[in-house]
């Protein structure tokens, strides 16, 4: 399969795909279904929960040969107030500026514990099935990799980090991406793809560029 990496992000896409969705939808209505990486030896969200990824099938014969892998936006975290409590930063999740990792681990961008089983994808973006607004990718298979690690998908720390008070944090974002790619290849038919597009928004866009070579080797 040919792999292309792209960094693409608009305000509407970031707001819709980076926040916990307010509702699901019915299958076939541009809705993606949740899968869990529970049992994987390395993949973890910041709080230690098993990462989620979502898939939505292609809608044509040709489209089902092609895959879009989208890495969610959501900023990053640090455990130093001097790095994250900076004038001008906002901790509103719709903005995605950095926050404390210990705080992030208790919310959507640090845990999968409250992930919904389905999520309706954004219209008017490259995740849409509308050929009028998404002429190139509207009929492709789509996979959404959840941002829940706090390291912009770059972490691969061997052991959890003890932050005191009986709490540990896992920095495994890179592992989460590669584990998802492996699952798409072995469980969802991406091993027979003719084309794969690795894309993302904000932190996900950065990761799409930096991890493209590793993903290419895998497929």
Backbone as a chain_set.jsonl record, in Angstrom:
{"seq": "XXXXXXXXXXXXXXXXXXXXXXXXXXXXXXXXXXXXXXXXXXXXXXXXXXXXXXXXXXXXXXXXXXXXXXXXXXXXXXXXXXXXXXXXXXXXXXXXXXXXXXXXXXXXXXXXXXXXXXXXXXXXXXXXXXXXXXXXXXXXXXXXXXXXXXXXXXXXXXXXXXXXXXXXXXXXXXXXXXXXXXXXXXXXXXXXXXXXXXXXXXXXXXXXXXXXXXXXXXX", "coords": {"N": [[0.834, -1.188, 0.0], [0.415, 2.273, -0.688], [1.626, 4.978, 1.255], [0.698, 8.091, 2.506], [1.417, 10.996, 4.336], [-0.283, 13.565, 6.042], [-0.867, 16.829, 7.3], [-3.568, 18.276, 8.554], [-5.98, 20.546, 9.573], [-8.813, 22.106, 10.824], [-10.757, 24.607, 12.51], [-13.397, 23.733, 13.032], [-13.208, 20.967, 12.663], [-11.3, 20.262, 14.625], [-12.658, 20.998, 16.986], [-14.896, 19.295, 16.9], [-13.89, 16.647, 16.654], [-11.985, 16.383, 18.657], [-13.13, 16.614, 21.119], [-15.134, 15.071, 23.695], [-17.831, 13.45, 22.259], [-21.227, 14.648, 22.011], [-23.263, 13.038, 21.349], [-24.244, 9.905, 19.813], [-25.152, 8.004, 17.163], [-26.795, 6.404, 14.394], [-25.765, 3.373, 12.85], [-24.24, 3.607, 9.673], [-24.865, 6.195, 9.289], [-22.744, 8.032, 8.851], [-21.185, 7.224, 11.048], [-18.838, 6.166, 13.45], [-17.482, 3.214, 14.944], [-16.562, 2.065, 18.157], [-13.513, 0.501, 19.19], [-11.446, -1.442, 21.352], [-8.134, -1.454, 22.742], [-7.614, -3.181, 24.756], [-5.756, -5.51, 26.609], [-3.51, -5.363, 25.059], [0.033, -5.321, 25.286], [1.494, -2.941, 25.566], [0.011, -0.603, 24.919], [-1.557, 2.199, 26.334], [-3.683, 4.613, 27.891], [-3.138, 7.818, 29.484], [-3.944, 7.497, 32.154], [-3.748, 4.794, 32.483], [-5.793, 3.281, 31.461], [-7.239, 1.274, 28.795], [-6.541, 2.198, 25.474], [-8.816, 3.594, 23.038], [-9.951, 3.097, 19.662], [-11.609, 4.156, 16.678], [-13.646, 3.001, 13.983], [-14.955, 3.482, 10.701], [-16.69, 2.253, 7.931], [-15.671, 2.095, 4.44], [-17.594, 3.259, 1.617], [-17.889, 2.472, -1.004], [-16.862, 0.106, -3.539], [-14.252, 0.664, -4.479], [-13.522, 2.548, -2.574], [-13.387, 1.02, -0.268], [-10.935, -0.127, -0.452], [-9.166, 1.676, 0.415], [-7.695, 3.645, 3.024], [-8.111, 6.036, 5.598], [-6.298, 7.145, 8.255], [-6.797, 8.817, 11.107], [-5.335, 10.94, 13.432], [-6.227, 12.105, 16.491], [-6.529, 15.494, 17.676], [-5.507, 17.497, 20.554], [-3.594, 18.644, 22.173], [-0.997, 18.65, 24.739], [0.718, 17.549, 27.758], [2.285, 18.448, 30.898], [4.049, 18.028, 33.999], [4.678, 20.207, 35.437], [3.925, 23.237, 36.818], [5.049, 25.605, 35.95], [5.374, 25.264, 33.267], [2.869, 24.924, 32.162], [1.022, 26.69, 33.301], [0.773, 29.29, 31.979], [0.484, 32.661, 31.029], [-2.121, 33.413, 28.859], [-2.525, 30.847, 27.998], [-5.096, 28.394, 27.736], [-7.108, 26.07, 29.482], [-9.323, 24.948, 28.567], [-10.808, 22.278, 26.902], [-11.55, 22.546, 24.266], [-9.709, 24.171, 23.188], [-7.165, 23.076, 23.596], [-4.672, 23.614, 24.726], [-1.66, 23.063, 26.701], [-1.803, 21.152, 29.787], [-1.689, 20.149, 33.271], [-0.369, 16.905, 33.686], [-1.331, 15.18, 35.658], [-3.837, 16.23, 36.066], [-4.973, 16.033, 33.534], [-5.147, 13.266, 33.242], [-7.465, 12.598, 34.487], [-9.498, 13.263, 32.84], [-11.11, 13.537, 29.579], [-9.03, 13.652, 27.629], [-7.095, 12.103, 28.771], [-7.91, 9.618, 29.434], [-9.78, 6.661, 28.669], [-12.03, 5.783, 29.861], [-14.646, 6.656, 29.804], [-15.423, 6.579, 27.188], [-17.575, 6.666, 24.393], [-19.568, 4.183, 22.683], [-20.122, 4.582, 20.024], [-19.478, 7.189, 17.614], [-20.491, 10.115, 16.024], [-19.289, 11.321, 13.016], [-17.588, 14.309, 11.904], [-19.249, 16.554, 9.72], [-18.618, 18.068, 6.512], [-15.862, 17.908, 6.494], [-12.69, 16.138, 6.016], [-13.39, 13.728, 7.058], [-15.915, 13.245, 6.38], [-18.739, 11.715, 4.688], [-19.817, 12.941, 2.548], [-19.722, 13.638, -0.787], [-19.717, 16.152, -1.913], [-18.481, 17.956, -0.207], [-16.238, 16.576, 0.482], [-14.607, 15.452, -1.737], [-12.428, 13.724, -2.402], [-12.0, 11.775, -0.356], [-14.409, 10.744, 0.555], [-15.534, 8.187, 0.344], [-13.825, 6.431, 1.561], [-12.462, 3.97, 3.902], [-12.366, 4.818, 7.364], [-10.358, 5.492, 10.193], [-10.119, 6.45, 13.535], [-7.825, 7.56, 15.811], [-7.688, 7.743, 19.203], [-6.747, 10.55, 21.173], [-5.19, 10.282, 24.056], [-3.005, 10.365, 25.697], [-1.247, 12.434, 26.389], [1.243, 13.112, 25.351], [1.385, 14.001, 22.77], [1.22, 11.818, 21.094], [3.794, 10.806, 21.125], [5.083, 9.478, 23.189], [6.804, 6.709, 24.723], [7.376, 5.375, 27.119], [8.899, 3.035, 29.205], [8.148, 2.095, 31.846], [5.435, 2.856, 34.116], [5.044, 6.19, 35.452], [5.592, 7.27, 38.673], [3.717, 9.547, 40.441], [3.186, 10.149, 42.994], [1.063, 9.887, 45.924], [-0.083, 7.437, 45.474], [-0.595, 7.303, 42.768], [-0.015, 6.67, 39.309], [1.302, 7.438, 36.05], [0.984, 6.815, 32.565], [2.982, 7.077, 29.74], [2.511, 6.588, 26.699], [1.929, 7.179, 24.006], [3.002, 6.857, 21.354], [3.132, 4.078, 21.257], [0.413, 3.558, 21.33], [-0.493, 4.469, 18.834], [0.92, 2.767, 17.034], [0.005, 0.277, 17.898], [-2.677, 0.496, 17.206], [-2.49, 0.679, 14.412], [-1.465, -1.899, 13.894], [-3.672, -3.412, 14.714], [-5.587, -2.582, 12.848], [-4.487, -3.659, 10.559], [-4.502, -6.43, 11.114], [-7.096, -7.063, 11.956], [-9.038, -5.614, 10.604], [-8.753, -5.574, 7.874], [-6.959, -3.838, 6.615], [-4.576, -4.696, 5.659], [-4.806, -5.346, 3.015], [-5.025, -2.987, 1.686], [-4.943, -0.49, -0.887], [-4.184, 2.137, -0.719], [-3.108, 4.3, 1.888], [-3.772, 6.931, 4.022], [-2.257, 8.894, 6.359], [-3.186, 11.09, 8.738], [-3.826, 14.085, 10.687], [-4.806, 16.324, 13.374], [-3.67, 19.272, 14.904], [-1.974, 18.288, 17.752], [-2.17, 15.717, 16.807], [-1.648, 16.095, 14.086], [1.046, 16.821, 14.115], [2.113, 14.394, 15.067], [1.394, 12.706, 12.942], [3.153, 13.477, 10.926], [5.651, 12.943, 12.154], [5.572, 10.226, 12.796], [5.216, 8.928, 10.433], [7.108, 7.435, 8.909], [7.557, 5.163, 10.515], [4.976, 4.056, 10.569], [4.664, 3.521, 7.86], [6.594, 1.493, 7.496], [5.333, -0.513, 8.909], [3.086, -1.15, 7.4]], "CA": [[0.0, 0.0, 0.0], [1.095, 3.558, -0.669], [1.308, 5.767, 2.441], [0.918, 9.53, 2.451], [1.142, 11.659, 5.609], [-0.777, 14.922, 5.845], [-1.265, 17.59, 8.479], [-4.722, 19.08, 8.146], [-6.78, 20.842, 10.752], [-9.611, 23.319, 10.84], [-11.371, 24.833, 13.818], [-14.592, 22.901, 13.2], [-12.777, 19.578, 12.804], [-10.677, 20.087, 15.936], [-13.67, 21.084, 18.039], [-15.791, 18.147, 16.851], [-13.233, 15.344, 16.811], [-11.099, 16.338, 19.809], [-13.901, 16.625, 22.35], [-16.067, 13.972, 23.891], [-19.038, 13.766, 21.496], [-22.44, 14.774, 22.815], [-24.227, 12.02, 20.958], [-23.745, 8.906, 18.891], [-25.818, 8.001, 15.883], [-27.106, 5.065, 13.933], [-24.769, 2.881, 11.909], [-24.55, 3.989, 8.308], [-25.118, 7.631, 9.283], [-21.412, 8.591, 9.079], [-20.903, 6.918, 12.445], [-17.711, 5.262, 13.685], [-17.697, 2.271, 16.035], [-15.41, 1.972, 19.059], [-12.779, -0.734, 19.463], [-10.532, -1.252, 22.474], [-6.843, -2.139, 22.698], [-7.46, -3.91, 26.02], [-4.975, -6.728, 26.451], [-2.229, -5.066, 24.418], [1.059, -5.252, 26.321], [2.075, -1.618, 25.708], [-0.908, 0.518, 24.694], [-2.231, 2.712, 27.532], [-3.937, 6.037, 28.067], [-2.352, 8.416, 30.558], [-4.354, 6.947, 33.454], [-3.589, 3.342, 32.483], [-6.913, 2.612, 30.787], [-6.931, 0.794, 27.447], [-6.936, 3.183, 24.465], [-9.85, 3.283, 22.052], [-9.915, 3.658, 18.316], [-12.922, 4.066, 16.046], [-13.617, 2.756, 12.546], [-16.16, 3.642, 9.891], [-16.345, 1.563, 6.684], [-15.811, 2.737, 3.147], [-18.961, 3.143, 1.102], [-17.879, 1.954, -2.368], [-15.878, -0.968, -3.731], [-12.923, 1.269, -4.535], [-13.258, 3.202, -1.3], [-13.052, 0.028, 0.76], [-9.523, -0.494, -0.618], [-8.369, 2.811, 0.857], [-7.86, 3.938, 4.449], [-7.675, 7.263, 6.258], [-6.039, 7.014, 9.69], [-6.81, 10.173, 11.644], [-4.861, 11.066, 14.807], [-6.953, 13.188, 17.157], [-5.832, 16.578, 18.343], [-5.763, 17.568, 21.988], [-2.5, 19.24, 22.935], [-0.055, 17.807, 25.469], [0.724, 17.876, 29.181], [3.526, 18.411, 31.668], [3.723, 17.983, 35.423], [5.278, 21.397, 36.024], [3.041, 24.383, 36.645], [5.754, 26.663, 35.231], [5.265, 24.997, 31.83], [1.485, 24.907, 31.67], [0.258, 27.826, 33.814], [1.376, 30.441, 31.308], [-0.497, 33.658, 30.622], [-2.567, 33.223, 27.48], [-2.955, 29.467, 27.81], [-6.41, 28.03, 28.238], [-7.24, 24.637, 29.713], [-10.557, 24.509, 27.924], [-10.426, 21.213, 25.98], [-11.786, 22.932, 22.877], [-8.527, 24.915, 22.758], [-6.12, 22.069, 23.501], [-3.389, 24.028, 25.262], [-1.161, 22.083, 27.672], [-2.279, 21.173, 31.157], [-0.962, 19.218, 34.13], [-0.656, 15.512, 33.334], [-2.156, 14.593, 36.711], [-5.196, 16.711, 35.837], [-5.441, 15.474, 32.264], [-5.427, 11.839, 33.409], [-8.812, 12.441, 35.039], [-10.479, 13.731, 31.873], [-11.261, 12.876, 28.274], [-7.765, 13.547, 26.911], [-6.146, 11.276, 29.498], [-8.546, 8.362, 29.825], [-10.821, 6.13, 27.777], [-13.014, 5.116, 30.715], [-16.001, 7.092, 29.501], [-15.593, 6.652, 25.74], [-18.841, 6.154, 23.878], [-19.429, 3.045, 21.78], [-20.147, 5.116, 18.665], [-19.373, 8.639, 17.536], [-20.856, 10.672, 14.734], [-18.147, 12.052, 12.486], [-17.866, 15.686, 11.498], [-19.603, 16.811, 8.329], [-17.878, 19.176, 5.933], [-14.421, 17.723, 6.686], [-12.218, 14.957, 5.301], [-13.987, 12.535, 7.652], [-17.303, 13.221, 5.943], [-19.097, 10.856, 3.553], [-20.482, 13.792, 1.551], [-18.785, 13.9, -1.889], [-19.699, 17.574, -2.27], [-17.513, 18.649, 0.645], [-15.073, 15.707, 0.652], [-14.61, 14.698, -2.999], [-11.358, 12.742, -2.523], [-11.962, 10.731, 0.675], [-15.745, 10.505, 1.111], [-15.917, 6.777, 0.332], [-12.739, 5.64, 2.14], [-12.502, 3.53, 5.298], [-11.777, 5.797, 8.262], [-10.004, 5.061, 11.547], [-9.799, 7.588, 14.39], [-7.014, 7.162, 16.952], [-7.974, 8.648, 20.32], [-5.664, 11.232, 21.868], [-5.433, 10.122, 25.501], [-1.72, 10.019, 26.298], [-0.567, 13.609, 26.919], [2.573, 13.321, 24.775], [1.223, 14.236, 21.332], [1.451, 10.511, 20.473], [5.232, 10.572, 20.997], [5.636, 8.778, 24.341], [6.971, 5.252, 24.741], [8.109, 5.153, 28.366], [8.769, 1.629, 29.559], [7.43, 1.866, 33.09], [4.61, 3.994, 34.535], [5.738, 7.189, 36.258], [4.96, 7.481, 39.968], [3.592, 10.973, 40.741], [2.859, 10.271, 44.398], [-0.322, 9.699, 46.317], [-0.582, 6.181, 44.935], [-0.981, 7.473, 41.364], [1.006, 6.538, 38.275], [0.9, 7.877, 34.719], [1.583, 6.077, 31.453], [3.268, 7.911, 28.578], [2.622, 5.531, 25.694], [1.201, 7.6, 22.807], [3.546, 6.196, 20.163], [2.685, 2.681, 21.318], [-1.01, 3.519, 21.009], [-0.636, 4.59, 17.377], [1.408, 1.562, 16.358], [-0.905, -0.818, 18.238], [-3.879, 0.674, 16.395], [-2.145, 0.287, 13.038], [-1.395, -3.366, 13.876], [-5.046, -3.929, 14.802], [-6.237, -2.325, 11.557], [-3.922, -4.612, 9.604], [-4.82, -7.829, 11.429], [-8.499, -7.295, 12.295], [-9.984, -4.801, 9.835], [-8.533, -5.697, 6.443], [-6.098, -2.817, 6.026], [-3.428, -5.351, 5.031], [-5.031, -5.426, 1.564], [-5.306, -1.634, 1.2], [-4.139, 0.049, -1.984], [-3.696, 3.451, -0.298], [-3.33, 4.669, 3.278], [-3.464, 8.322, 4.333], [-2.082, 9.158, 7.782], [-3.464, 12.513, 8.903], [-4.162, 14.449, 12.047], [-5.096, 17.714, 13.687], [-2.958, 19.792, 16.062], [-0.997, 17.296, 18.208], [-2.264, 14.583, 15.893], [-0.973, 16.45, 12.853], [2.478, 16.692, 14.393], [2.432, 12.967, 15.143], [1.266, 12.113, 11.61], [4.402, 13.731, 10.211], [6.803, 12.337, 12.819], [5.455, 8.764, 12.856], [4.886, 8.404, 9.103], [8.054, 6.402, 8.474], [7.298, 3.932, 11.273], [3.722, 3.479, 10.097], [4.93, 2.983, 6.525], [7.28, 0.211, 7.66], [4.389, -1.504, 9.433], [2.098, -1.575, 6.396]], "C": [[0.872, 1.241, 0.0], [0.657, 4.336, 0.559], [1.641, 7.219, 2.195], [0.585, 10.096, 3.819], [0.722, 13.09, 5.338], [-1.135, 15.546, 7.178], [-2.393, 18.515, 8.05], [-5.619, 19.304, 9.349], [-7.533, 22.145, 10.561], [-10.3, 23.43, 12.18], [-12.559, 23.918, 14.054], [-14.215, 21.444, 13.417], [-12.175, 19.349, 14.18], [-11.736, 20.056, 17.036], [-14.525, 19.823, 18.083], [-15.069, 16.854, 17.205], [-12.322, 15.257, 18.027], [-11.838, 16.343, 21.131], [-14.775, 15.39, 22.461], [-17.363, 14.304, 23.153], [-20.27, 13.811, 22.393], [-23.475, 13.729, 22.444], [-23.607, 11.043, 19.983], [-24.419, 9.019, 17.549], [-26.151, 6.576, 15.517], [-26.085, 4.649, 12.897], [-25.213, 3.2, 10.492], [-24.8, 5.478, 8.171], [-23.821, 8.379, 9.588], [-21.006, 8.439, 10.538], [-19.764, 5.915, 12.533], [-17.966, 4.449, 14.951], [-16.41, 2.111, 16.844], [-14.842, 0.561, 19.122], [-11.776, -0.433, 20.572], [-9.239, -2.029, 22.253], [-6.559, -2.838, 24.024], [-6.711, -5.218, 25.767], [-3.651, -6.508, 25.743], [-1.171, -4.821, 25.496], [1.56, -3.838, 26.575], [1.06, -0.479, 25.68], [-1.629, 0.912, 25.981], [-2.552, 4.193, 27.333], [-3.133, 6.518, 29.274], [-2.673, 7.8, 31.912], [-4.219, 5.435, 33.548], [-4.731, 2.593, 31.84], [-6.519, 2.233, 29.36], [-7.397, 1.817, 26.409], [-8.05, 2.656, 23.561], [-9.41, 3.748, 20.675], [-11.271, 3.388, 17.689], [-12.751, 3.805, 14.553], [-14.99, 2.993, 11.925], [-15.832, 3.094, 8.503], [-16.443, 2.454, 5.461], [-17.169, 2.429, 2.548], [-19.036, 2.671, -0.342], [-16.824, 0.862, -2.464], [-14.463, -0.413, -3.744], [-12.561, 1.909, -3.205], [-12.857, 2.231, -0.214], [-11.638, -0.517, 0.602], [-8.594, 0.571, -0.037], [-8.704, 3.169, 2.304], [-7.346, 5.329, 4.795], [-7.504, 6.951, 7.737], [-5.875, 8.42, 10.243], [-6.377, 10.164, 13.106], [-5.485, 12.313, 15.427], [-6.026, 14.282, 17.679], [-6.114, 16.557, 19.84], [-4.612, 18.081, 22.818], [-1.635, 18.218, 23.653], [-0.091, 18.216, 26.939], [2.129, 17.852, 29.741], [3.129, 18.399, 33.139], [4.409, 19.129, 36.163], [4.371, 22.585, 35.746], [3.71, 25.498, 35.861], [5.66, 26.485, 33.724], [3.839, 25.145, 31.312], [0.639, 26.079, 32.169], [0.861, 29.122, 33.276], [0.273, 31.385, 30.859], [-0.841, 33.484, 29.143], [-2.982, 31.803, 27.172], [-4.36, 29.285, 28.365], [-6.457, 26.527, 28.433], [-8.599, 24.119, 29.264], [-10.184, 23.468, 26.86], [-10.69, 21.554, 24.52], [-10.622, 23.745, 22.316], [-7.331, 23.983, 22.639], [-4.753, 22.531, 23.943], [-2.936, 23.051, 26.337], [-1.776, 22.251, 29.051], [-1.444, 20.196, 31.979], [-1.354, 17.786, 33.786], [-1.548, 14.852, 34.381], [-3.609, 15.023, 36.568], [-5.776, 16.083, 34.574], [-5.847, 14.014, 32.404], [-6.835, 11.589, 33.946], [-9.903, 12.842, 34.046], [-10.405, 12.998, 30.548], [-9.935, 12.673, 27.551], [-6.694, 12.769, 27.684], [-6.678, 9.913, 29.855], [-9.581, 7.944, 28.782], [-12.014, 5.583, 28.562], [-14.455, 5.501, 30.384], [-16.234, 7.243, 27.993], [-16.919, 6.03, 25.322], [-18.586, 5.037, 22.864], [-19.494, 3.456, 20.308], [-19.924, 6.617, 18.735], [-19.687, 9.087, 16.119], [-19.717, 11.552, 14.246], [-18.564, 13.416, 11.959], [-18.244, 15.751, 10.025], [-18.77, 17.98, 7.816], [-16.38, 19.083, 6.118], [-13.987, 16.477, 5.921], [-12.594, 13.661, 5.999], [-15.422, 12.327, 7.181], [-17.512, 12.233, 4.794], [-19.797, 11.637, 2.447], [-19.508, 14.136, 0.433], [-18.719, 15.369, -2.291], [-18.656, 18.34, -1.463], [-16.225, 17.85, 0.828], [-14.905, 14.841, -0.594], [-13.565, 13.588, -3.08], [-11.545, 11.541, -1.6], [-13.338, 10.277, 1.146], [-16.121, 9.031, 1.195], [-14.855, 5.864, 0.927], [-13.14, 5.061, 3.505], [-11.835, 4.599, 6.156], [-11.51, 5.165, 9.629], [-9.57, 6.289, 12.337], [-9.055, 7.07, 15.608], [-7.196, 8.188, 18.056], [-6.707, 9.259, 20.914], [-5.944, 11.136, 23.37], [-4.14, 9.912, 26.273], [-0.922, 11.206, 26.828], [0.791, 13.905, 26.33], [2.524, 13.581, 23.28], [1.578, 12.976, 20.537], [2.938, 10.155, 20.354], [5.811, 9.697, 22.102], [5.754, 7.276, 24.128], [7.803, 4.868, 25.96], [7.839, 3.738, 28.869], [7.902, 1.365, 30.769], [6.548, 3.076, 33.419], [5.39, 4.908, 35.479], [4.941, 7.447, 37.529], [4.917, 8.98, 40.267], [3.156, 11.2, 42.19], [1.372, 10.073, 44.669], [-0.928, 8.42, 45.785], [-0.983, 6.242, 43.472], [0.22, 7.296, 40.452], [0.425, 6.999, 36.948], [1.665, 7.093, 33.665], [1.759, 7.016, 30.264], [3.566, 6.99, 27.391], [1.95, 5.912, 24.359], [1.684, 6.949, 21.522], [3.096, 4.737, 20.121], [1.216, 2.567, 20.93], [-1.241, 3.593, 19.5], [-0.237, 3.298, 16.685], [0.526, 0.351, 16.673], [-2.191, -0.724, 17.425], [-3.622, 0.268, 14.956], [-2.084, -1.236, 12.928], [-2.792, -3.98, 13.904], [-5.794, -3.718, 13.487], [-5.762, -3.317, 10.503], [-4.43, -6.035, 9.85], [-6.313, -8.093, 11.603], [-9.496, -6.585, 11.38], [-9.708, -4.78, 8.331], [-7.638, -4.65, 5.814], [-4.859, -3.414, 5.378], [-3.583, -5.474, 3.525], [-5.321, -4.052, 0.956], [-4.406, -1.269, 0.025], [-3.514, 1.388, -1.607], [-4.033, 3.665, 1.173], [-2.894, 6.116, 3.462], [-3.405, 8.473, 5.841], [-2.199, 10.66, 7.984], [-3.779, 12.808, 10.353], [-4.355, 15.933, 12.193], [-4.321, 18.111, 14.931], [-1.897, 18.779, 16.514], [-1.006, 16.064, 17.317], [-1.595, 14.845, 14.554], [0.534, 16.358, 12.985], [2.89, 15.225, 14.389], [2.348, 12.298, 13.777], [2.548, 12.299, 10.813], [5.569, 12.958, 10.828], [6.764, 10.812, 12.829], [5.229, 8.123, 11.488], [5.819, 7.281, 8.665], [7.818, 5.085, 9.205], [6.012, 3.258, 10.824], [3.91, 2.854, 8.724], [5.615, 1.625, 6.605], [6.322, -0.886, 8.095], [3.454, -2.02, 8.347], [2.766, -2.041, 5.106]], "O": [[1.939, 1.261, 0.613], [-0.529, 4.366, 0.886], [2.734, 7.546, 1.731], [-0.427, 9.719, 4.411], [1.312, 13.759, 4.49], [-1.644, 14.875, 8.075], [-2.179, 19.437, 7.263], [-5.974, 18.361, 10.056], [-6.953, 23.162, 10.181], [-10.411, 22.444, 12.908], [-12.721, 23.382, 15.151], [-14.814, 20.758, 14.245], [-12.493, 18.359, 14.838], [-11.708, 19.19, 17.911], [-14.848, 19.328, 19.163], [-15.587, 16.05, 17.98], [-11.918, 14.156, 18.402], [-11.23, 16.098, 22.173], [-15.111, 14.751, 21.464], [-17.944, 15.359, 23.406], [-20.348, 13.108, 23.401], [-24.464, 13.555, 23.157], [-22.564, 11.322, 19.392], [-24.273, 10.031, 16.863], [-25.823, 5.645, 16.253], [-25.589, 5.486, 12.144], [-26.389, 3.085, 10.148], [-24.936, 5.98, 7.056], [-23.785, 9.246, 10.461], [-20.548, 9.386, 11.177], [-19.725, 4.936, 11.788], [-18.582, 4.929, 15.902], [-15.316, 2.032, 16.286], [-15.573, -0.43, 19.11], [-11.314, 0.7, 20.71], [-9.237, -3.109, 21.662], [-5.401, -3.063, 24.375], [-7.01, -5.939, 24.816], [-2.763, -7.357, 25.808], [-1.455, -4.182, 26.509], [2.01, -3.543, 27.683], [1.251, 0.522, 26.37], [-2.238, 0.07, 26.641], [-1.797, 4.927, 26.695], [-2.528, 5.721, 29.991], [-1.776, 7.601, 32.73], [-4.54, 4.85, 34.583], [-4.651, 1.374, 31.685], [-5.584, 2.797, 28.791], [-8.545, 2.259, 26.464], [-8.199, 1.452, 23.355], [-8.604, 4.669, 20.539], [-11.995, 2.492, 18.123], [-11.825, 4.323, 13.929], [-16.029, 2.742, 12.535], [-14.79, 3.439, 7.947], [-17.191, 3.432, 5.44], [-17.817, 1.453, 2.927], [-20.134, 2.482, -0.866], [-15.99, 0.714, -1.57], [-13.573, -0.96, -3.093], [-11.416, 1.82, -2.761], [-12.071, 2.575, 0.669], [-11.185, -1.294, 1.443], [-7.377, 0.387, -0.003], [-9.841, 3.018, 2.75], [-6.279, 5.742, 4.34], [-8.456, 6.539, 8.401], [-4.931, 9.128, 9.893], [-6.972, 9.467, 13.928], [-5.292, 13.428, 14.944], [-4.889, 14.021, 18.071], [-6.86, 15.711, 20.332], [-4.639, 17.972, 24.043], [-1.545, 17.063, 23.235], [-0.837, 19.118, 27.321], [3.048, 17.304, 29.131], [1.992, 18.727, 33.48], [4.686, 19.034, 37.359], [4.081, 22.905, 34.593], [3.03, 26.262, 35.176], [5.844, 27.445, 32.976], [3.636, 25.46, 30.139], [-0.355, 26.432, 31.535], [1.388, 29.938, 34.03], [-0.762, 30.942, 30.362], [0.045, 33.418, 28.291], [-3.704, 31.56, 26.205], [-4.755, 29.935, 29.333], [-5.898, 25.783, 27.627], [-8.969, 22.982, 29.555], [-9.339, 23.739, 26.007], [-10.121, 20.927, 23.627], [-10.554, 23.984, 21.11], [-6.562, 24.084, 21.684], [-3.754, 21.911, 23.58], [-3.752, 22.278, 26.84], [-2.21, 23.338, 29.431], [-0.588, 19.496, 31.437], [-2.535, 17.487, 33.612], [-2.423, 14.056, 34.039], [-4.516, 14.264, 36.909], [-6.93, 15.656, 34.555], [-6.793, 13.57, 31.754], [-7.336, 10.468, 33.861], [-11.09, 12.773, 34.364], [-9.728, 11.979, 30.416], [-9.729, 11.634, 26.924], [-5.524, 12.775, 27.301], [-5.99, 9.127, 30.505], [-10.175, 8.783, 28.106], [-12.914, 4.982, 27.975], [-15.38, 4.737, 30.662], [-17.145, 7.957, 27.574], [-17.323, 4.991, 25.843], [-17.513, 4.964, 22.265], [-18.975, 2.75, 19.443], [-20.148, 7.244, 19.771], [-19.206, 8.508, 15.145], [-19.238, 12.422, 14.972], [-19.723, 13.647, 11.617], [-17.635, 15.086, 9.187], [-18.275, 18.787, 8.602], [-15.679, 20.075, 5.922], [-14.801, 15.833, 5.26], [-12.158, 12.591, 5.574], [-16.064, 11.343, 7.546], [-16.591, 11.949, 4.028], [-20.316, 11.039, 1.504], [-18.546, 14.865, 0.675], [-17.762, 15.787, -2.944], [-18.023, 19.264, -1.974], [-15.222, 18.398, 1.284], [-15.046, 13.621, -0.517], [-13.795, 12.594, -3.769], [-11.282, 10.408, -2.004], [-13.416, 9.476, 2.078], [-16.944, 8.656, 2.03], [-14.964, 4.643, 0.813], [-14.031, 5.582, 4.176], [-10.857, 5.217, 5.735], [-12.327, 4.406, 10.149], [-8.751, 7.077, 11.866], [-9.577, 6.242, 16.355], [-6.894, 9.367, 17.871], [-5.715, 8.562, 21.129], [-6.824, 11.821, 23.89], [-4.154, 9.354, 27.37], [-0.01, 11.018, 27.634], [1.446, 14.856, 26.756], [3.527, 13.398, 22.591], [2.158, 13.054, 19.453], [3.298, 9.286, 19.56], [6.935, 9.213, 21.964], [4.932, 6.655, 23.453], [8.791, 4.142, 25.858], [6.69, 3.304, 28.946], [7.018, 0.509, 30.73], [6.878, 4.2, 33.042], [6.275, 4.461, 36.208], [3.763, 7.799, 37.474], [5.965, 9.622, 40.34], [2.798, 12.316, 42.566], [0.545, 10.092, 43.757], [-2.148, 8.316, 45.654], [-1.645, 5.329, 42.977], [1.331, 7.715, 40.777], [-0.788, 6.959, 36.741], [2.834, 6.753, 33.846], [0.809, 7.67, 29.832], [4.72, 6.658, 27.12], [1.451, 5.032, 23.657], [0.876, 6.534, 20.691], [2.723, 4.228, 19.065], [0.814, 1.601, 20.282], [-2.077, 2.872, 18.955], [-0.975, 2.79, 15.841], [0.321, -0.505, 15.813], [-2.736, -1.744, 17.003], [-4.445, -0.413, 14.345], [-2.599, -1.803, 11.964], [-3.062, -4.954, 13.202], [-6.554, -4.588, 13.061], [-6.54, -3.76, 9.658], [-4.749, -6.756, 8.905], [-6.761, -9.225, 11.42], [-10.68, -6.922, 11.382], [-10.363, -4.043, 7.594], [-7.559, -4.574, 4.588], [-4.16, -2.729, 4.63], [-2.596, -5.686, 2.821], [-5.812, -3.966, -0.17], [-3.252, -1.691, -0.042], [-2.445, 1.742, -2.106], [-5.098, 3.267, 1.644], [-1.777, 6.484, 3.1], [-4.39, 8.211, 6.532], [-1.391, 11.421, 7.452], [-3.975, 11.894, 11.155], [-4.106, 16.706, 11.268], [-4.312, 17.37, 15.915], [-1.006, 18.444, 15.733], [0.033, 15.442, 17.099], [-1.036, 13.931, 13.949], [1.218, 15.877, 12.082], [3.895, 14.858, 13.781], [3.149, 11.412, 13.478], [2.982, 11.39, 10.107], [6.383, 12.383, 10.107], [7.814, 10.17, 12.867], [5.069, 6.906, 11.394], [5.365, 6.282, 8.108], [7.871, 4.016, 8.597], [5.956, 2.033, 10.709], [3.377, 1.778, 8.452], [5.259, 0.706, 5.868], [6.471, -2.044, 7.705], [3.069, -3.189, 8.361], [2.079, -2.43, 4.162]]}, "num_chains": 1, "name": "protein.A"}
